[in-house]
Each structure stands twice: as structure tokens, then as C-alpha cells.
Amino acid sequence: MSNLPDWVPPQIDTKRANVARVYDYWLGGSHNFLADQDLARAITAVEPNIRAAVRANRAFVGRAVRYLAAAGITQFLDIGSGIPTEGNVHEIAQQASPGARVVYADIDPIAVAHSRAILAGNPDAAIVQADLCLPDQILAHETTRRLIDFGRPVGLLLVMVLHFVADAEEPWRIVARLRDALAPGSFLVLGHATNESRPQVAQAAETVYNRSVTTDGHVRSRAEIQRFFDGFDMVDPGLVYIPLWRPDSAADVPSDPSKLWALVGVGRKA
Ligand SMILES: C[S@@+](CC[C@H](N)C(=O)[O-])C[C@H]1O[C@@H](n2cnc3c(N)ncnc32)[C@H](O)[C@@H]1O
């Protein structure tokens, strides 16, 4: 008999660490298991700033969604959305713009199960279980089509997910396919782990991570991350370390923002 909580879908291997659940642990969530916690702690030992980076990233998502809502965006497609925690995209978007529509997509069954539970009764938001590497399936999914009108601008979020797509899967082609489906005036919100400032730490953390997790991570250079914005005009301040993207307060910016691992940016499709 299983001692697993009833929110765990069948066929989940809880003994192997998983990207979504490791991230949930760093965020202080409760949807993770010993294997996830062990890996999260091992990476924290190599890179103590990781938890701060993960939290700063969630704050960035909030700022970016509010920015898009203020720019008139009322429909959002968030791919690699993760296990829902505080400040989810639909909460921020629907608070800023009541009636805003949000489609989440994630490959992870636990993220999908939790999102479904949270979104029950919300007619304007839904989740699809899907692989970013198959963008046409996400675009053509009946839930996506029901909630998103691709004739109007969309806010596309690809935050901390593309580093789980290997070069061999052609992540730049995947983003270009999504971009081509978007109407002019749409936005891309992107965050990606980088090896720019401390390549050795990045390499060590990547090695620890990939030894244990079900999906390998691939940190990338600034130039590689910038290429995801081909076809988009960068919104000020461009591609920057997480806390530097339109901070709510100068006090939110640490003395060395590059300690926070990831570059983020927002682009607008002309
Ligand atoms: C680090 S979390 C990021 C969550 C959220 N976007 C954020 O920034 O707070 C990465 C998420 O991407 C999902 N993911 C990884 N590879 C994916 C793929 N090929 N297709 C869809 N989702 C994927 C994982 O399951 C996980 O939930």
C-alpha cells in the first residue's frame, strides 16, 4: 500500500528528483519529496544563492505580468508554468485586468494536477499537460484555442523553462514557432539560467543537478539567451539579471545582481 499523499498522480516516481518539485521546494512549497529535497540541498551547498534567485524570479514574473497588463495584454500563455504557489500568473493578471485569460502548460503531471485543482471554477484560466518541444500541440490544443484569440496580442511566458530544452531539441526554432503564431503587439517574457558571471559555479551546479534529476538543465550564455528574442523589440532595460528588471524599489536590488544566476527580459513583437 502506498503512503503517498492523495495529490500524487499514479505512475509518479517520487524517488527520482524532478524539476518542478525541486523548484517548489526552493520556493517553500510542500509538493516535493525526499529526493527533490536532497537534490535541492545539494545544489544549495554548491550555490547558496539559488533560493534567493528562485524567489527573485517569481517576483520578476509578477512585475512582468503587471507590465503586460498595463500595456493592454488580456491573454497569457505560460509554458513551463510549474507547481502553483503564491502569485501565480492568473492571479496577478486577473487582479490587474479582470477577465484576463490565462492558459498554463507544463509537462509535469503534479504541476498539472495542482493547477487543475486551483483553477477549478475559474472559467478564464486552464492548464494543459504539454511538452514545450511540441509547440504546435500547445497552440492547437482545444483549451488554448478556447481561451486565447491569436488574432489579438498575447503575453507568452517562457520563464525558467528553456534551460530544460537541449540544443539538440532546437529551442530557438521552438520559440520562433511560438513567435510566428503571435499577433503583432504580443510580448515574450523570458527567464533563463546563465553561466555568464560565474561559469565554474554554473558548471558545478549543472553537474550536480543533471546527475539526479529527470530532466537535464542547460545553462546558456547571454548571446544564446538574447537570440530567443529574435523578432522581438526589447523592452527597457533589456536582458538583465533578475532584480534589475524594473525593480519596484531600489532596495530590492542586491549589490551584486549577477549572483542571482538568471537573465530575464521582455520583448514586444513589432
Ligand atoms: C523552474 S520551473 C519554472 C516555473 C515558472 N515558469 C516560474 O518561472 O516560476 C520549470 C517548469 O518547467 C517545466 N518543464 C520542464 N521541461 C518542460 C517541457 N519540455 N515542456 C513543458 N514544461 C516543461 C517543469 O515541469 C517545471 O514545472
Coordinates of C-alpha atoms and ligand atoms in Angstrom, one line a residue:
M1 CA 0.0 0.0 0.0
S2 CA 1.2 3.5 -0.9
N3 CA 1.9 6.1 1.8
L4 CA 1.9 8.8 -0.8
P5 CA -0.4 11.8 -0.3
D6 CA -3.6 11.6 -2.5
W7 CA -2.5 14.5 -4.7
V8 CA 0.2 12.4 -6.2
P9 CA -1.0 11.1 -9.6
P10 CA -0.4 7.4 -10.4
Q11 CA 2.9 6.4 -12.1
I12 CA 4.9 9.2 -10.4
D13 CA 8.4 8.2 -9.4
T14 CA 8.9 10.1 -6.2
K15 CA 12.3 8.5 -5.6
R16 CA 13.8 10.5 -8.5
A17 CA 14.1 14.2 -8.2
N18 CA 12.0 16.3 -10.6
V19 CA 12.5 19.8 -11.9
A20 CA 9.1 21.1 -10.9
R21 CA 9.2 19.7 -7.4
V22 CA 12.8 20.9 -6.7
Y23 CA 11.7 24.4 -7.7
D24 CA 8.7 24.1 -5.4
Y25 CA 11.0 23.1 -2.5
W26 CA 13.2 26.2 -3.1
L27 CA 10.0 28.4 -3.1
G28 CA 8.9 27.0 0.2
G29 CA 6.1 24.8 -1.2
S30 CA 5.0 21.5 0.1
H31 CA 4.7 19.4 -3.1
N32 CA 8.1 17.7 -3.1
F33 CA 9.7 14.6 -1.8
L34 CA 12.9 13.5 -0.1
A35 CA 14.7 13.0 -3.5
D36 CA 13.7 16.5 -4.5
Q37 CA 14.7 18.0 -1.1
D38 CA 18.1 16.1 -1.2
L39 CA 18.9 17.5 -4.6
A40 CA 17.8 21.0 -3.7
R41 CA 20.0 20.9 -0.7
A42 CA 23.0 19.6 -2.7
I43 CA 22.6 22.4 -5.2
T44 CA 22.2 25.0 -2.4
A45 CA 25.5 23.7 -1.0
V46 CA 27.2 24.4 -4.3
E47 CA 25.3 27.7 -4.9
P48 CA 23.8 29.2 -1.7
N49 CA 22.2 32.0 -3.7
I50 CA 19.8 29.6 -5.5
R51 CA 16.9 30.1 -3.2
A52 CA 17.1 33.8 -3.4
A53 CA 17.3 33.5 -7.2
V54 CA 14.2 31.4 -7.4
R55 CA 12.2 33.8 -5.2
A56 CA 13.5 36.8 -7.2
N57 CA 12.4 35.1 -10.3
R58 CA 8.8 34.7 -9.0
A59 CA 8.8 38.4 -8.2
F60 CA 10.1 39.1 -11.7
V61 CA 7.1 37.1 -13.1
G62 CA 4.8 39.3 -11.1
R63 CA 6.4 42.6 -12.3
A64 CA 6.4 41.4 -15.9
V65 CA 2.7 40.3 -15.9
R66 CA 1.7 43.6 -14.3
Y67 CA 3.7 45.4 -17.0
L68 CA 2.0 43.5 -19.8
A69 CA -1.5 44.1 -18.2
A70 CA -0.7 47.8 -18.1
A71 CA 0.3 47.6 -21.8
G72 CA -3.2 46.2 -22.5
I73 CA -2.5 42.5 -22.7
T74 CA -5.5 40.4 -21.5
Q75 CA -4.5 36.9 -22.6
F76 CA -1.5 35.0 -21.4
L77 CA 0.1 31.7 -22.4
D78 CA 2.6 30.5 -19.7
I79 CA 4.6 27.4 -20.8
G80 CA 6.6 25.6 -18.1
S81 CA 4.3 27.2 -15.5
G82 CA 5.3 25.0 -12.6
I83 CA 3.6 23.8 -9.5
P84 CA 1.2 26.7 -8.4
T85 CA 2.4 28.7 -5.5
E86 CA 1.8 32.3 -4.3
G87 CA 1.4 34.9 -7.0
N88 CA 0.5 32.8 -9.9
V89 CA 0.1 34.4 -13.3
H90 CA -3.7 34.2 -13.4
E91 CA -4.0 35.8 -10.0
I92 CA -1.8 38.7 -11.0
A93 CA -3.2 39.1 -14.5
Q94 CA -6.9 38.8 -13.3
Q95 CA -6.3 41.3 -10.5
A96 CA -4.7 43.8 -12.9
S97 CA -7.2 43.1 -15.6
P98 CA -10.4 41.4 -14.5
G99 CA -11.5 38.8 -17.1
A100 CA -7.9 38.3 -18.3
R101 CA -7.5 34.8 -19.8
V102 CA -4.6 32.5 -18.9
V103 CA -3.5 29.2 -20.4
Y104 CA -0.8 27.3 -18.5
A105 CA 1.1 24.5 -20.0
D106 CA 3.5 22.1 -18.2
I107 CA 5.0 18.7 -18.9
D108 CA 4.9 17.6 -15.2
P109 CA 1.8 15.7 -14.0
I110 CA 2.0 17.1 -10.5
A111 CA 2.1 20.7 -11.7
V112 CA -0.8 19.9 -13.9
A113 CA -2.9 18.2 -11.2
H114 CA -2.3 21.1 -8.8
S115 CA -3.0 23.7 -11.4
R116 CA -6.3 22.0 -12.3
A117 CA -7.3 21.9 -8.6
I118 CA -6.5 25.6 -8.1
L119 CA -8.2 26.7 -11.4
A120 CA -11.4 24.7 -10.8
G121 CA -14.3 27.2 -11.1
N122 CA -12.2 29.8 -12.9
P123 CA -13.7 30.0 -16.4
D124 CA -10.9 32.2 -17.7
A125 CA -7.9 30.1 -16.8
A126 CA -6.9 26.5 -17.5
I127 CA -3.9 24.2 -17.8
V128 CA -2.8 21.7 -20.5
Q129 CA -0.3 19.0 -20.0
A130 CA 2.1 19.5 -22.8
D131 CA 5.7 19.5 -23.9
L132 CA 7.3 22.8 -25.0
C133 CA 9.3 20.8 -27.6
L134 CA 6.0 20.3 -29.4
P135 CA 4.7 23.9 -29.7
D136 CA 2.1 23.1 -32.4
Q137 CA 0.3 20.8 -29.9
I138 CA 0.1 23.6 -27.4
L139 CA -1.0 26.1 -30.0
A140 CA -3.6 23.8 -31.4
H141 CA -4.9 22.4 -28.1
E142 CA -8.6 22.9 -27.7
T143 CA -8.2 24.6 -24.3
T144 CA -5.7 27.0 -25.8
R145 CA -8.0 27.8 -28.7
R146 CA -11.0 28.2 -26.4
L147 CA -9.3 30.8 -24.2
I148 CA -6.8 32.5 -26.5
D149 CA -7.6 34.5 -29.6
F150 CA -4.4 34.5 -31.6
G151 CA -5.8 37.4 -33.7
R152 CA -5.1 39.6 -30.8
P153 CA -1.8 40.2 -28.8
V154 CA -0.8 37.6 -26.3
G155 CA 1.6 37.6 -23.4
L156 CA 3.8 34.5 -23.9
L157 CA 5.8 33.4 -20.8
L158 CA 8.8 31.1 -21.1
V159 CA 10.3 31.6 -17.7
M160 CA 13.0 29.3 -16.4
V161 CA 11.9 26.5 -18.7
L162 CA 14.1 26.8 -21.9
H163 CA 17.1 25.7 -19.9
F164 CA 15.5 22.3 -19.8
V165 CA 15.5 22.1 -23.5
A166 CA 18.8 20.8 -25.0
D167 CA 20.3 22.4 -28.1
A168 CA 19.6 19.2 -30.0
E169 CA 15.8 19.9 -29.5
E170 CA 16.3 23.3 -31.2
P171 CA 14.9 25.6 -28.6
W172 CA 15.4 28.7 -30.8
R173 CA 13.3 27.1 -33.5
I174 CA 10.6 26.3 -30.9
V175 CA 10.5 29.9 -29.7
A176 CA 10.4 31.1 -33.3
R177 CA 7.4 28.8 -34.0
L178 CA 5.6 30.3 -31.0
R179 CA 6.5 33.8 -32.0
D180 CA 5.1 33.3 -35.5
A181 CA 1.8 32.3 -34.0
L182 CA 1.5 35.6 -32.1
A183 CA -0.2 38.8 -33.3
P184 CA 1.9 42.0 -33.6
G185 CA 1.9 43.7 -30.2
S186 CA 2.4 40.4 -28.4
F187 CA 5.1 40.1 -25.7
L188 CA 7.6 37.4 -24.8
V189 CA 8.6 37.2 -21.1
L190 CA 11.7 35.1 -20.7
G191 CA 14.0 34.0 -18.0
H192 CA 16.9 31.6 -18.4
A193 CA 19.8 30.4 -16.2
T194 CA 23.1 31.7 -17.4
N195 CA 26.8 30.8 -16.9
E196 CA 27.8 34.4 -17.8
S197 CA 29.1 35.7 -14.4
R198 CA 30.4 32.6 -12.7
P199 CA 30.9 29.8 -15.2
Q200 CA 32.6 27.4 -12.7
V201 CA 29.8 27.6 -10.2
A202 CA 27.2 27.2 -13.0
Q203 CA 29.1 24.2 -14.3
A204 CA 29.3 22.6 -10.9
A205 CA 25.6 23.2 -10.2
E206 CA 24.6 21.9 -13.6
T207 CA 26.6 18.7 -13.0
V208 CA 25.0 18.1 -9.6
Y209 CA 21.6 18.8 -11.0
N210 CA 21.9 16.6 -14.0
R211 CA 23.2 13.7 -12.0
S212 CA 20.0 13.4 -10.1
V213 CA 17.1 15.0 -12.0
T214 CA 14.8 13.5 -14.6
T215 CA 15.3 16.5 -17.0
D216 CA 18.8 17.9 -17.6
G217 CA 19.5 21.6 -17.3
H218 CA 21.5 23.6 -19.8
V219 CA 22.8 27.0 -18.7
R220 CA 23.5 29.3 -21.6
S221 CA 25.5 32.5 -22.4
R222 CA 24.0 36.0 -22.7
A223 CA 24.3 35.8 -26.5
E224 CA 22.5 32.5 -26.7
I225 CA 19.7 33.7 -24.4
Q226 CA 19.4 37.0 -26.4
R227 CA 18.8 35.0 -29.6
F228 CA 15.4 33.8 -28.2
F229 CA 14.2 37.4 -28.7
D230 CA 14.8 37.4 -32.4
G231 CA 11.8 39.1 -33.9
F232 CA 11.0 41.0 -30.7
D233 CA 12.0 44.5 -29.7
M234 CA 13.5 44.5 -26.3
V235 CA 11.5 46.5 -23.6
D236 CA 13.8 48.6 -21.4
P237 CA 16.1 47.7 -19.6
G238 CA 16.7 44.7 -22.0
L239 CA 18.2 41.4 -21.0
V240 CA 19.4 41.8 -17.4
Y241 CA 19.9 39.9 -14.1
I242 CA 16.6 39.2 -12.4
P243 CA 16.5 42.1 -9.8
L244 CA 17.4 44.7 -12.4
W245 CA 14.3 44.3 -14.5
R246 CA 12.1 47.3 -13.5
P247 CA 12.5 46.7 -9.7
D248 CA 9.6 48.0 -7.5
S249 CA 12.2 49.6 -5.2
A250 CA 15.9 50.2 -5.3
A251 CA 16.1 48.3 -2.0
D252 CA 15.2 45.1 -4.0
V253 CA 18.4 45.2 -5.9
P254 CA 21.3 43.4 -4.2
S255 CA 24.9 44.8 -4.5
D256 CA 25.8 42.0 -7.0
P257 CA 22.7 41.1 -9.0
S258 CA 24.7 38.6 -11.1
K259 CA 24.7 36.3 -8.0
L260 CA 21.2 35.6 -9.0
W261 CA 22.1 33.3 -11.8
A262 CA 19.5 34.1 -14.4
L263 CA 18.9 36.7 -17.2
V264 CA 15.4 37.9 -17.8
G265 CA 13.8 40.1 -20.3
V266 CA 10.6 41.2 -22.1
G267 CA 10.3 41.7 -25.8
R268 CA 7.5 43.1 -27.9
K269 CA 6.6 41.7 -31.3
A270 CA 6.5 44.6 -33.8
Ligands
LIG1 C1 11.8 26.0 -12.8 S1 10.1 25.7 -13.1 C2 9.6 27.4 -13.6 C3 8.2 27.7 -13.2 C4 7.7 29.1 -13.6 N1 7.8 29.3 -15.0 C5 8.5 30.1 -12.9 O1 9.4 30.7 -13.5 O2 8.2 30.4 -11.7 C6 10.2 24.9 -14.7 C7 9.0 24.2 -15.1 O3 9.1 23.8 -16.5 C8 8.5 22.6 -16.7 N2 9.1 22.0 -17.9 C9 10.4 21.5 -18.0 N3 10.5 21.0 -19.3 C10 9.4 21.2 -19.9 C11 8.9 21.0 -21.2 N4 9.7 20.4 -22.2 N5 7.6 21.3 -21.6 C12 6.8 21.9 -20.6 N6 7.2 22.2 -19.4 C13 8.5 21.8 -19.0 C14 8.8 21.8 -15.4 O4 7.9 20.8 -15.2 C15 8.7 22.9 -14.3 O5 7.4 23.0 -13.9

